[in-house]
PDB file of C-alpha atoms in Angstrom:
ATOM      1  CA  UNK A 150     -95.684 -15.559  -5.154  1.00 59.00           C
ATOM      2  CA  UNK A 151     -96.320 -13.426  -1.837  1.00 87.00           C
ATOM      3  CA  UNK A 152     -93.565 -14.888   0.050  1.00 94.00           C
ATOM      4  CA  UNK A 153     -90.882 -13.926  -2.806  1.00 96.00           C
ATOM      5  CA  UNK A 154     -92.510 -10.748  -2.706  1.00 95.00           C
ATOM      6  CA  UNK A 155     -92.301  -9.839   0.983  1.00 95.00           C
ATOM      7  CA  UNK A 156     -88.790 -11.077   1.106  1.00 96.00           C
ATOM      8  CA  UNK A 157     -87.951  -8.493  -1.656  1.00 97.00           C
ATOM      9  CA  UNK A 158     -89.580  -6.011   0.521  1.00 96.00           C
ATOM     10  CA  UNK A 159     -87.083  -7.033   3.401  1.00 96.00           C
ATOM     11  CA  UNK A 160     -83.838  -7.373   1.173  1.00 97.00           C
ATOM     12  CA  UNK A 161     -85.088  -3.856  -0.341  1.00 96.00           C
ATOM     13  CA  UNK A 162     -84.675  -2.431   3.523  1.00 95.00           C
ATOM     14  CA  UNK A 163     -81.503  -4.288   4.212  1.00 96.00           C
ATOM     15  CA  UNK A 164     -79.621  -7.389   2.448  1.00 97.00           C
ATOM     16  CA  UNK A 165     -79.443 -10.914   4.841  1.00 96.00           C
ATOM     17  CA  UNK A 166     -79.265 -14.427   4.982  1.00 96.00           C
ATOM     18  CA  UNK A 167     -81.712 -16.694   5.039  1.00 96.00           C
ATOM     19  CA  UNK A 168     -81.500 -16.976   8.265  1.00 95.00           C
ATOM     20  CA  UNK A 169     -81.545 -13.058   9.126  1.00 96.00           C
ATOM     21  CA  UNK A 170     -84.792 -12.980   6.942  1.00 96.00           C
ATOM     22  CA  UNK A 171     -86.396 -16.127   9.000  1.00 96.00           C
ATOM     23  CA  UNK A 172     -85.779 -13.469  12.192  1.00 95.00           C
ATOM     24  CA  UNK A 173     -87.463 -10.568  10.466  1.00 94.00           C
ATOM     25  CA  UNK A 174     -90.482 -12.800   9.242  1.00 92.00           C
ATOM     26  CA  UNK A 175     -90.866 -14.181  12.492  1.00 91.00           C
ATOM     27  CA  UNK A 176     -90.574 -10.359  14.301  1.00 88.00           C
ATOM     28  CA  UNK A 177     -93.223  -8.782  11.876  1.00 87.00           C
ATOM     29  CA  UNK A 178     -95.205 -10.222   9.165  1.00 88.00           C
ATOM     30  CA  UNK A 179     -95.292 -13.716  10.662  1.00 86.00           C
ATOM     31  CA  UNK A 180     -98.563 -12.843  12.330  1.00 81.00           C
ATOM     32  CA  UNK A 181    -100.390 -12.782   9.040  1.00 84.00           C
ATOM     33  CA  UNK A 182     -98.206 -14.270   6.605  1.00 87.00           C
ATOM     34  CA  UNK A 183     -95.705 -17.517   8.398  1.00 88.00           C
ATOM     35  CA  UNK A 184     -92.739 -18.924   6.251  1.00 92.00           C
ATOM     36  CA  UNK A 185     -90.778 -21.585   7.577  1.00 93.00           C
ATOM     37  CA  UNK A 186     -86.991 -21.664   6.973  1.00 94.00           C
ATOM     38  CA  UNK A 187     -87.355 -24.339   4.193  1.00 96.00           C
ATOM     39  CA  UNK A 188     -89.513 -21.929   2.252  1.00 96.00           C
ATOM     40  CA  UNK A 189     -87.684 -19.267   2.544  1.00 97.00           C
ATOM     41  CA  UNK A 190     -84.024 -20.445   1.439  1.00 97.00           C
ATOM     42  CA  UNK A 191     -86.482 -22.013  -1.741  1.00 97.00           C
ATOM     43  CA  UNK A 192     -87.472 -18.367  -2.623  1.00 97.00           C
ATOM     44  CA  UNK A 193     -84.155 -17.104  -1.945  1.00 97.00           C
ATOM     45  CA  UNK A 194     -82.935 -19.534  -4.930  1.00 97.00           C
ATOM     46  CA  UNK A 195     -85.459 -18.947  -6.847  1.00 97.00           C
ATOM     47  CA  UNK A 196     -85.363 -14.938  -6.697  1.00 98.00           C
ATOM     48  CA  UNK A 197     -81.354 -15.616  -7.143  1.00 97.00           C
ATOM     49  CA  UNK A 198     -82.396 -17.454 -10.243  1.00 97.00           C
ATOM     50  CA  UNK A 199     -84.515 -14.699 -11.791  1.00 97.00           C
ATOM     51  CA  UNK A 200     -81.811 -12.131 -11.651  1.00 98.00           C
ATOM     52  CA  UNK A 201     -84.257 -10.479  -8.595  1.00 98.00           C
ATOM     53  CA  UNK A 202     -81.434 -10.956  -5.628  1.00 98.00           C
ATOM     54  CA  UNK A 203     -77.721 -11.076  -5.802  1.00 97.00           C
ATOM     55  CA  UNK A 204     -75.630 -13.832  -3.736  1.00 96.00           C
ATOM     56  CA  UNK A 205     -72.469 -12.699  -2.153  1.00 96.00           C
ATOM     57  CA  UNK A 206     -70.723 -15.841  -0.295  1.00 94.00           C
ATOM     58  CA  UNK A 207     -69.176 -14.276   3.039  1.00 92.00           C
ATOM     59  CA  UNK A 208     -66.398 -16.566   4.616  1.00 91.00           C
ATOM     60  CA  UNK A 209     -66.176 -17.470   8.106  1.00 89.00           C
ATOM     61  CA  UNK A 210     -63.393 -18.734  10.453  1.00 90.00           C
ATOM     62  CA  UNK A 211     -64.502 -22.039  12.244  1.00 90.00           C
ATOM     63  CA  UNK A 212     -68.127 -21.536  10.786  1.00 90.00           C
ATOM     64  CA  UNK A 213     -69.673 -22.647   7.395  1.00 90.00           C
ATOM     65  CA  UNK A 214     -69.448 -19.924   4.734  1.00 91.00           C
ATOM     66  CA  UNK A 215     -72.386 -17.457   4.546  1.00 94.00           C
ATOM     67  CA  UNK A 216     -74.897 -16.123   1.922  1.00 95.00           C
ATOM     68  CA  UNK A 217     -76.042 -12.752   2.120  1.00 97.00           C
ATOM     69  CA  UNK A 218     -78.671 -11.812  -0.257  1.00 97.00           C
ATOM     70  CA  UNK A 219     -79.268  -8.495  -1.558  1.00 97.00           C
ATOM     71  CA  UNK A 220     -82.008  -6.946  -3.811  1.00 98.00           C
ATOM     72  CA  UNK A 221     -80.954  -6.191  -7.323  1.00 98.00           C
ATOM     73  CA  UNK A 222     -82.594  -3.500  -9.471  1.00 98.00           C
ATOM     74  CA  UNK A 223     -84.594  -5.883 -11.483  1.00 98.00           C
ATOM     75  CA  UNK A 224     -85.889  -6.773  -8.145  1.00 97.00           C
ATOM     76  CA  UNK A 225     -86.503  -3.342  -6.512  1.00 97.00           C
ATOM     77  CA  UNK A 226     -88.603  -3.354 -10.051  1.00 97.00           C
ATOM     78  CA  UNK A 227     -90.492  -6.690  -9.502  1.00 96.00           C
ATOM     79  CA  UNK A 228     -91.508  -5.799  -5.980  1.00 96.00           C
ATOM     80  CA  UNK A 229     -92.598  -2.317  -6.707  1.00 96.00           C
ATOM     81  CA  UNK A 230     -94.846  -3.188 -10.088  1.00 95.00           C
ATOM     82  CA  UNK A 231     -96.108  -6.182  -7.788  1.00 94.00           C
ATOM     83  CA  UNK A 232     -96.991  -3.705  -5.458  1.00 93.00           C
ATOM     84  CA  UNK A 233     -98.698  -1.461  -8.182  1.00 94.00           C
ATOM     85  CA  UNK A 234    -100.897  -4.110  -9.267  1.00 92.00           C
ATOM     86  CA  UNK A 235    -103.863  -5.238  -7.966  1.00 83.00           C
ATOM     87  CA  UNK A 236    -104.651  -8.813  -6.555  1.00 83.00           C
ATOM     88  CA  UNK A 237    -107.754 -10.872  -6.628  1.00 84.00           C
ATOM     89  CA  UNK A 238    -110.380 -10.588  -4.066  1.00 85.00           C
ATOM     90  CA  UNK A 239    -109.282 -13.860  -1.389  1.00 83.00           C
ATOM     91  CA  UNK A 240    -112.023 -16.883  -1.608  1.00 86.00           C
ATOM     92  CA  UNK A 241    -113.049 -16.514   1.650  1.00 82.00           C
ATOM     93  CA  UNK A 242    -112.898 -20.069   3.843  1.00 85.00           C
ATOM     94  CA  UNK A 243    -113.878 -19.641   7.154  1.00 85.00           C
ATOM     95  CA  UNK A 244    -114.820 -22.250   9.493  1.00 86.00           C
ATOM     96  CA  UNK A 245    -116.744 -20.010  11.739  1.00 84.00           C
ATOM     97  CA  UNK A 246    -119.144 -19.130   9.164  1.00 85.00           C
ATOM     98  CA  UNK A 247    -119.927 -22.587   8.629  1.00 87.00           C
ATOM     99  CA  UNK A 248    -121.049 -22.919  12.302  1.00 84.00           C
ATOM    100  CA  UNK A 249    -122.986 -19.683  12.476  1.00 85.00           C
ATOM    101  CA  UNK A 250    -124.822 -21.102   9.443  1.00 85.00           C
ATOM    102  CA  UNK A 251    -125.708 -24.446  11.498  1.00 88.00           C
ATOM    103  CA  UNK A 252    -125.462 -23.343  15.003  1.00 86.00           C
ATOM    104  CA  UNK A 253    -129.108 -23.177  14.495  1.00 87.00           C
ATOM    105  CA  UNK A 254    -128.841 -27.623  15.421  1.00 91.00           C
ATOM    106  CA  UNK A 255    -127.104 -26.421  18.772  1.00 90.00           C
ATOM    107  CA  UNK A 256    -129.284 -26.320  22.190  1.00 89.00           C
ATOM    108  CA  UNK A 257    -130.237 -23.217  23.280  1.00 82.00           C
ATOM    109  CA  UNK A 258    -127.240 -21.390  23.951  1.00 88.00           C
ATOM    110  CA  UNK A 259    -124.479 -23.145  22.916  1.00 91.00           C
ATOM    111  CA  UNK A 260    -124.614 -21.724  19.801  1.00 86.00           C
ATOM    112  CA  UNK A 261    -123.864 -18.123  21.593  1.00 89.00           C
ATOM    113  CA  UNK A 262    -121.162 -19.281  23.640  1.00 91.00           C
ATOM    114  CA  UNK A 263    -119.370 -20.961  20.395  1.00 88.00           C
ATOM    115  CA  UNK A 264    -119.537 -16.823  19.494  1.00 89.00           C
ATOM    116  CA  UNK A 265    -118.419 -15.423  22.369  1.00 92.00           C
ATOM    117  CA  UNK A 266    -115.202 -18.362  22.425  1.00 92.00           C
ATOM    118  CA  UNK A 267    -114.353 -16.976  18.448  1.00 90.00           C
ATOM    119  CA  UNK A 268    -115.088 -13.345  19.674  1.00 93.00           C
ATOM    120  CA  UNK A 269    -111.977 -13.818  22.492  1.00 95.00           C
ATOM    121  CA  UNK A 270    -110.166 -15.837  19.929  1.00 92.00           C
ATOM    122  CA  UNK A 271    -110.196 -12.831  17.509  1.00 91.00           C
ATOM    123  CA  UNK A 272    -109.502  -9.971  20.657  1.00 95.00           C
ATOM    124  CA  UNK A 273    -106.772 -12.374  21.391  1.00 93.00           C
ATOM    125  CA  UNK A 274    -105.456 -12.340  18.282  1.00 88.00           C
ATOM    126  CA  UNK A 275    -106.339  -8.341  17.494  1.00 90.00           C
ATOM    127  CA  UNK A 276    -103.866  -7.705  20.927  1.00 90.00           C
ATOM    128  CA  UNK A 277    -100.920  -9.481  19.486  1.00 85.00           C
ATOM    129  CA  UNK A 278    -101.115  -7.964  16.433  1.00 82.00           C
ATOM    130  CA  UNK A 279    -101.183  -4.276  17.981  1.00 85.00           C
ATOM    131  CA  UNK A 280     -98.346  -5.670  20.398  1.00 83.00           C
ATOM    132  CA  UNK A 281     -96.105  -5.494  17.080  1.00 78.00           C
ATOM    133  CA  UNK A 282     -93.370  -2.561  17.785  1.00 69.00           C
ATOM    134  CA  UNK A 283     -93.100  -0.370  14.567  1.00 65.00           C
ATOM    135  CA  UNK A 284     -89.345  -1.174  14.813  1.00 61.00           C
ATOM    136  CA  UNK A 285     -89.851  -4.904  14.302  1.00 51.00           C
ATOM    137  CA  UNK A 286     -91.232  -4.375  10.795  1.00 48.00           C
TER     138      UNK A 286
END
């Protein structure tokens, strides 16, 4: 339910459409936690459906009516006693740590440039994510 949950944290900042929320995904928490378009219109309905966002049709000349969203008290409620509560410890996958545990099979090494390819992979990816601008979020 994290991605109904971070869009309630955008709509509590400012309402939007589905596509204005797509844009702030994809300018901030997209780095850590990607929705695609489909997904997000889905949780739109769905967070309509629960009383947790309000839909105000906006008509447009030449263009297909819009839907703005907007976060509705019951909402600002869900989000914050989500926020309040505690999650679950993630099961932690990671593919890496499979190949650290049998790099020992790899020639001499090989098994410490497979490191040093994950260690620029993960600088790489540290660099974007302290590229973000606060004002994106």
């Amino acid at each position: 339910m994290s991605l109904e949950h971070a869009i309630l944290g955008f709509l509590s900042e400012a309402p939007g459409t589905g596509y204005e929320l797509k844009k702030r995904f994809d300018a901030s928490v997209r780095h850590f936690w990607p929705a695609d378009r489909t997904h997000i219109y889905r949780a739109l309905n769905a967070l309509a459906e629960r009383d947790f966002a309000r839909v105000d049709v906006v008509e447009q000349d030449g263009k297909p009516n819009q839907k703005r969203y907007t976060v509705t008290e019951a909402g600002k409620r869900e989000l914050s006693d989500w926020l309040k509560r505690g999650l679950p410890a993630p099961e932690v996958r990671e593919a890496t740590l499979i190949q650290v545990f049998f790099g020992h099979v790899l020639p001499d090494g090989e098994a410490a440039r497979m490191l040093e390819q994950q260690a620029r992979a993960l600088q790489e990816f540290l660099s974007r994510l302290e590229s973000i601008q606060p004002d994106a979020l």
